[in-house]
PDB file of C-alpha atoms in Angstrom:
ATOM      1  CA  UNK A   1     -21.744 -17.990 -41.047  1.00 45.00           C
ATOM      2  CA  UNK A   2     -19.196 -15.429 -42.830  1.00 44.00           C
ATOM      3  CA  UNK A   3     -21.320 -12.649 -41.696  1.00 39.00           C
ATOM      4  CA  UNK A   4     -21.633 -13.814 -38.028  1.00 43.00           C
ATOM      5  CA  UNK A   5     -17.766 -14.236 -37.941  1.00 39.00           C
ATOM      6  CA  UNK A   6     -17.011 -10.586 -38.958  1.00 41.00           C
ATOM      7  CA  UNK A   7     -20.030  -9.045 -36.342  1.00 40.00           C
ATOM      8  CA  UNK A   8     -18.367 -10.773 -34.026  1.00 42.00           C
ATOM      9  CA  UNK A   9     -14.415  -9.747 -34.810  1.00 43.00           C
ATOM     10  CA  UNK A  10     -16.017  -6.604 -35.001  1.00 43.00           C
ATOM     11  CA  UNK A  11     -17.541  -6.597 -32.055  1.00 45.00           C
ATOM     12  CA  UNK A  12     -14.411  -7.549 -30.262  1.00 47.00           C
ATOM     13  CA  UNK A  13     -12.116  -5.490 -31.425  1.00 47.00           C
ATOM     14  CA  UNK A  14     -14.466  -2.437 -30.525  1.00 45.00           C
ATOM     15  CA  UNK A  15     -13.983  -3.005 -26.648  1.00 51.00           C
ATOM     16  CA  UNK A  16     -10.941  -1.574 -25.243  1.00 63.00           C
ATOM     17  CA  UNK A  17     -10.317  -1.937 -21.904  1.00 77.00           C
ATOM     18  CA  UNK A  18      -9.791   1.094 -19.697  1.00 91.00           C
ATOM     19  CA  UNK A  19      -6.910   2.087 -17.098  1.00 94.00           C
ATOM     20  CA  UNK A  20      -6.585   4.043 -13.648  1.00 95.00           C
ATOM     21  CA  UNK A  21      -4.414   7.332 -14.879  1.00 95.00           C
ATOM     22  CA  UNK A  22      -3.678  10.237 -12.389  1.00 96.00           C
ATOM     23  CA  UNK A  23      -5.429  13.338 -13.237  1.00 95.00           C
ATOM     24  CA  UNK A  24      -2.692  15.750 -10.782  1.00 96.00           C
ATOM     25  CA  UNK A  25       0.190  15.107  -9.283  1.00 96.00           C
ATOM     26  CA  UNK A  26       0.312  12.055  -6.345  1.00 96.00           C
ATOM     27  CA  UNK A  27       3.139  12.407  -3.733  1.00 97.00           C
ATOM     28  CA  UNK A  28       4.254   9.783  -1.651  1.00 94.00           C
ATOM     29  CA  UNK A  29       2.135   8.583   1.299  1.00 93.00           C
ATOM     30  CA  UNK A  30      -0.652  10.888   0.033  1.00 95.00           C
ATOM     31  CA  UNK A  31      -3.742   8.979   0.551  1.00 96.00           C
ATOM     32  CA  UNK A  32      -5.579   8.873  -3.085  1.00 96.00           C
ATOM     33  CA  UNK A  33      -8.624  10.823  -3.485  1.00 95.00           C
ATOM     34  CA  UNK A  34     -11.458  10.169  -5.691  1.00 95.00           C
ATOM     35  CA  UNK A  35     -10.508  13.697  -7.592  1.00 95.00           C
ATOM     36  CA  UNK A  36      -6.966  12.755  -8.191  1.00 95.00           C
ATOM     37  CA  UNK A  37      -7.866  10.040 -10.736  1.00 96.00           C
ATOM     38  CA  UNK A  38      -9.659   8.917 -13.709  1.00 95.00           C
ATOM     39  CA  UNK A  39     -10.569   6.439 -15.908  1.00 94.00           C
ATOM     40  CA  UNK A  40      -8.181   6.248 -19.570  1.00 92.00           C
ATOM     41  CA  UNK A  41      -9.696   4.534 -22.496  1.00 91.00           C
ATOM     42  CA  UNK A  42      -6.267   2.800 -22.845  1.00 87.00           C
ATOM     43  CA  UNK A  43      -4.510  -0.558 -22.409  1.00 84.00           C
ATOM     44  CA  UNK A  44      -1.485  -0.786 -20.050  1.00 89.00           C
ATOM     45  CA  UNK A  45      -0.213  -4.061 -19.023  1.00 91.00           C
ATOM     46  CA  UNK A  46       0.506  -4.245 -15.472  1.00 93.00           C
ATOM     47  CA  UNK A  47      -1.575  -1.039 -15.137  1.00 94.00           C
ATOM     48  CA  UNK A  48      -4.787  -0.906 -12.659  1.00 94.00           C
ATOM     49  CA  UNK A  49      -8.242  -1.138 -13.853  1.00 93.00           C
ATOM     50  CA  UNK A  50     -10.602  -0.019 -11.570  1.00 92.00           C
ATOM     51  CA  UNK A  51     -11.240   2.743  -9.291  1.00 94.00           C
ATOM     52  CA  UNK A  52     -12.312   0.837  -6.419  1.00 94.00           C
ATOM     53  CA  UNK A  53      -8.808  -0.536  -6.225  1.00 93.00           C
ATOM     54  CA  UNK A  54      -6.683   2.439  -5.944  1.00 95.00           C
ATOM     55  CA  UNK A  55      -9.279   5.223  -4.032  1.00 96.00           C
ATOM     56  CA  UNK A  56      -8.086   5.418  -0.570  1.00 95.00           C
ATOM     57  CA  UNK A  57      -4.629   3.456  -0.850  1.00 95.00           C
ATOM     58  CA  UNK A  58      -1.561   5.269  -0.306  1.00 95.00           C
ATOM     59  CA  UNK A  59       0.868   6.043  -3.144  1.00 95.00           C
ATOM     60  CA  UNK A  60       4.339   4.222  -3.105  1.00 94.00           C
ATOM     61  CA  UNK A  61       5.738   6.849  -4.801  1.00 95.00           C
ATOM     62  CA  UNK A  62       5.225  10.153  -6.927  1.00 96.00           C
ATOM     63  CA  UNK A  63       2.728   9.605  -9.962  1.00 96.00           C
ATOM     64  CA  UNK A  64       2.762  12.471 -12.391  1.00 96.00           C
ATOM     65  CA  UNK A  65      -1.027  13.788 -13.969  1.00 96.00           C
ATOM     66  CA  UNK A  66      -1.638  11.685 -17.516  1.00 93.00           C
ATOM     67  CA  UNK A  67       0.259   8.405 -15.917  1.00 94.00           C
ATOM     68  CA  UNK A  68      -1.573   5.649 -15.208  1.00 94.00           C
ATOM     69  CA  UNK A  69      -1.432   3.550 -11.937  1.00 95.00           C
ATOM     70  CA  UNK A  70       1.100   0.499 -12.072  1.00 95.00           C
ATOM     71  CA  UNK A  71       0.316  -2.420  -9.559  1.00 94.00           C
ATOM     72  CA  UNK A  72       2.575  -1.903  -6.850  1.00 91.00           C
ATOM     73  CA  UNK A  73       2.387   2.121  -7.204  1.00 93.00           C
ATOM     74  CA  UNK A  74      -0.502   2.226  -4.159  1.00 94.00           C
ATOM     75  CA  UNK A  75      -0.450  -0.240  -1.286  1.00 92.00           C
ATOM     76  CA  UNK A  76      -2.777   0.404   2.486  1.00 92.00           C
ATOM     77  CA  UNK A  77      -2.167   3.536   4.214  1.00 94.00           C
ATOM     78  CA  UNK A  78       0.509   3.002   6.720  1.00 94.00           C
ATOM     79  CA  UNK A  79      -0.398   2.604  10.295  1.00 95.00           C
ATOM     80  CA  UNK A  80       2.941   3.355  11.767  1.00 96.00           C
ATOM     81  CA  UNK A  81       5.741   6.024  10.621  1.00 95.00           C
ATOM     82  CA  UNK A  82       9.228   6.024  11.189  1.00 95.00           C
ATOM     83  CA  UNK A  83      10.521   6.710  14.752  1.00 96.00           C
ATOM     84  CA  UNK A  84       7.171   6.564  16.012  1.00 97.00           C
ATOM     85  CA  UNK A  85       6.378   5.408  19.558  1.00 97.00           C
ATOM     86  CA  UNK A  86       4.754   2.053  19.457  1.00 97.00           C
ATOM     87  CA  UNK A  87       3.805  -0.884  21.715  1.00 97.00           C
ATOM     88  CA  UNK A  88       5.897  -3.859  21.226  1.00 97.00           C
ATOM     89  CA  UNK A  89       4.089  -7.066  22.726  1.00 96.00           C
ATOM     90  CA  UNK A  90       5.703 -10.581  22.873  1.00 94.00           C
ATOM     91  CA  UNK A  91       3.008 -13.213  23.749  1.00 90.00           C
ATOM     92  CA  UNK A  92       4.290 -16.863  23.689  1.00 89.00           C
ATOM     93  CA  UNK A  93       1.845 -19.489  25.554  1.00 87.00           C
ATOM     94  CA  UNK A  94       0.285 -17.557  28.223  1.00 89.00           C
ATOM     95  CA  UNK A  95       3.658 -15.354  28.982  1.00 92.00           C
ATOM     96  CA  UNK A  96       2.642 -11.604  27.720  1.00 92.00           C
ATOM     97  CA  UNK A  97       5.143  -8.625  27.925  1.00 93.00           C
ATOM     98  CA  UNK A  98       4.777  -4.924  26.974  1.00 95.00           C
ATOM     99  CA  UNK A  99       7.138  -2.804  26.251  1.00 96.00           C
ATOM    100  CA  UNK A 100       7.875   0.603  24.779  1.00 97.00           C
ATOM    101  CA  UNK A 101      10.055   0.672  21.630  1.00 96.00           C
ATOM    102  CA  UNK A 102      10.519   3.038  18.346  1.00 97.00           C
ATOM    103  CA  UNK A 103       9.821   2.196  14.780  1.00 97.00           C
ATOM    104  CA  UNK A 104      12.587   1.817  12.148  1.00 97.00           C
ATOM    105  CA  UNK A 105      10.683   1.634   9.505  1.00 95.00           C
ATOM    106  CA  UNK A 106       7.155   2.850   8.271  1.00 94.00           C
ATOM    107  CA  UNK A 107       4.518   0.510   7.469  1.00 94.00           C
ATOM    108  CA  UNK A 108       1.009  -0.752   7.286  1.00 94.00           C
ATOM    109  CA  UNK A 109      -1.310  -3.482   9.349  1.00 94.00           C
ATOM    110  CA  UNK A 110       0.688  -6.669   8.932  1.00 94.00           C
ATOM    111  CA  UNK A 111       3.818  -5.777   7.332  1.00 95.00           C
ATOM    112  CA  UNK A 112       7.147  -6.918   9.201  1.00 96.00           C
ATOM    113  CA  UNK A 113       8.906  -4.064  10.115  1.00 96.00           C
ATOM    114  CA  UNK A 114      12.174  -3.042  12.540  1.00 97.00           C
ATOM    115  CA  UNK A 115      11.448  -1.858  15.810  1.00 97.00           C
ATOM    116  CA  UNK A 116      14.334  -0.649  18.783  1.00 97.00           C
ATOM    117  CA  UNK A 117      13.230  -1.495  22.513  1.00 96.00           C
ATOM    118  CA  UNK A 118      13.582   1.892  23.853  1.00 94.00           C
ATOM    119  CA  UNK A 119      14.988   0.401  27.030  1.00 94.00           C
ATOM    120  CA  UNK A 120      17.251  -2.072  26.313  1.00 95.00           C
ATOM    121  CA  UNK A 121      18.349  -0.332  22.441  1.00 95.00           C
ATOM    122  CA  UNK A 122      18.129  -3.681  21.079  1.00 94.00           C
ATOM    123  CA  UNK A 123      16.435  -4.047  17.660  1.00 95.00           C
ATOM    124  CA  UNK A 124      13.876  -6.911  16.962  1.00 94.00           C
ATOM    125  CA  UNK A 125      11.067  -7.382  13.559  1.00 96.00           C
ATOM    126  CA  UNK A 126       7.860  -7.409  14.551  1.00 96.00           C
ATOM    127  CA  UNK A 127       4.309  -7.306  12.737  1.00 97.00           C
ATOM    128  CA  UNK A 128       1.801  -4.094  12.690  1.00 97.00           C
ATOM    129  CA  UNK A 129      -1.105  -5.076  14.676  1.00 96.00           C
ATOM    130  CA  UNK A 130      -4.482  -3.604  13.349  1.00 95.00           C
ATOM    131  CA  UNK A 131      -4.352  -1.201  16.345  1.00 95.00           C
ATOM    132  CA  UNK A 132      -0.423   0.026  15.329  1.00 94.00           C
ATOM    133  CA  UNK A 133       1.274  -2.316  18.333  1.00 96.00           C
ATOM    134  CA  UNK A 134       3.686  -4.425  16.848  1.00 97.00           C
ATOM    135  CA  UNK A 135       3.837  -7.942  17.997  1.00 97.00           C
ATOM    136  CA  UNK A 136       7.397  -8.806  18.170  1.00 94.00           C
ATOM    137  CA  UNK A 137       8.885 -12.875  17.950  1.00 80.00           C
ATOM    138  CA  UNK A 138      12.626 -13.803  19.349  1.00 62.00           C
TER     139      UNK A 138
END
């Protein structure tokens, strides 16, 4: 029994778990490529685990080569920048109105972000659409 308890302790204590860690320098909104990270035999809490998780998500902010990948450093690529152009739609019951307006802020499919009407200058919140309109509520 004594000898199957320390096998096992040993056993356990051999596996380390591994962490997402930046092999070169990631700038903001730079879309992560499968060359710009690796795999760290390491143990960060809070710290991403897989691959899969962070390849092709857009960095929050800069990540220096050797640090690994917080959750909350990546997020999905955003669909719609800052003063861009977009379609604002307001749909309530069968009532459907388009409308040209500018982007405030920069974000991706189904964040809430600020939006200007472009004719009327008034500022609403709307939600990115999957195809970058925002749909806009009163």
């Amino acid at each position: 029994m004594r000898l199957a308890l320390a096998l096992l302790c040993s056993l356990a204590g051999g596996a380390q778990a591994e962490t997402v860690v930046a092999t070169q320098t990631i700038r903001p909104q730079q879309i992560i490529s499968p060359d710009a990270v690796r795999m760290d035999q390491a143990t960060i809490s809070g710290a991403y685990v897989s691959l899969d998780d962070v390849i092709g998500q857009e960095s929050r902010y800069v990540i220096y080569p050797g640090r690994p990948l917080m959750i909350g450093a990546v997020g999905e690529p955003a669909l719609v920048d800052r003063n861009q152009i977009v379609e604002l739609i307001y749909a309530h019951g069968g009532l459907r109105i388009l409308a040209e307006g500018r982007a405030l802020d920069r974000g991706a499919e189904g964040e809430r972000i600020r939006v200007m009407n472009s004719d009327s200058r008034t500022v609403l919140f709307g939600t990115i659409q999957p195809d970058g309109s925002v749909l806009v509520k009163k």
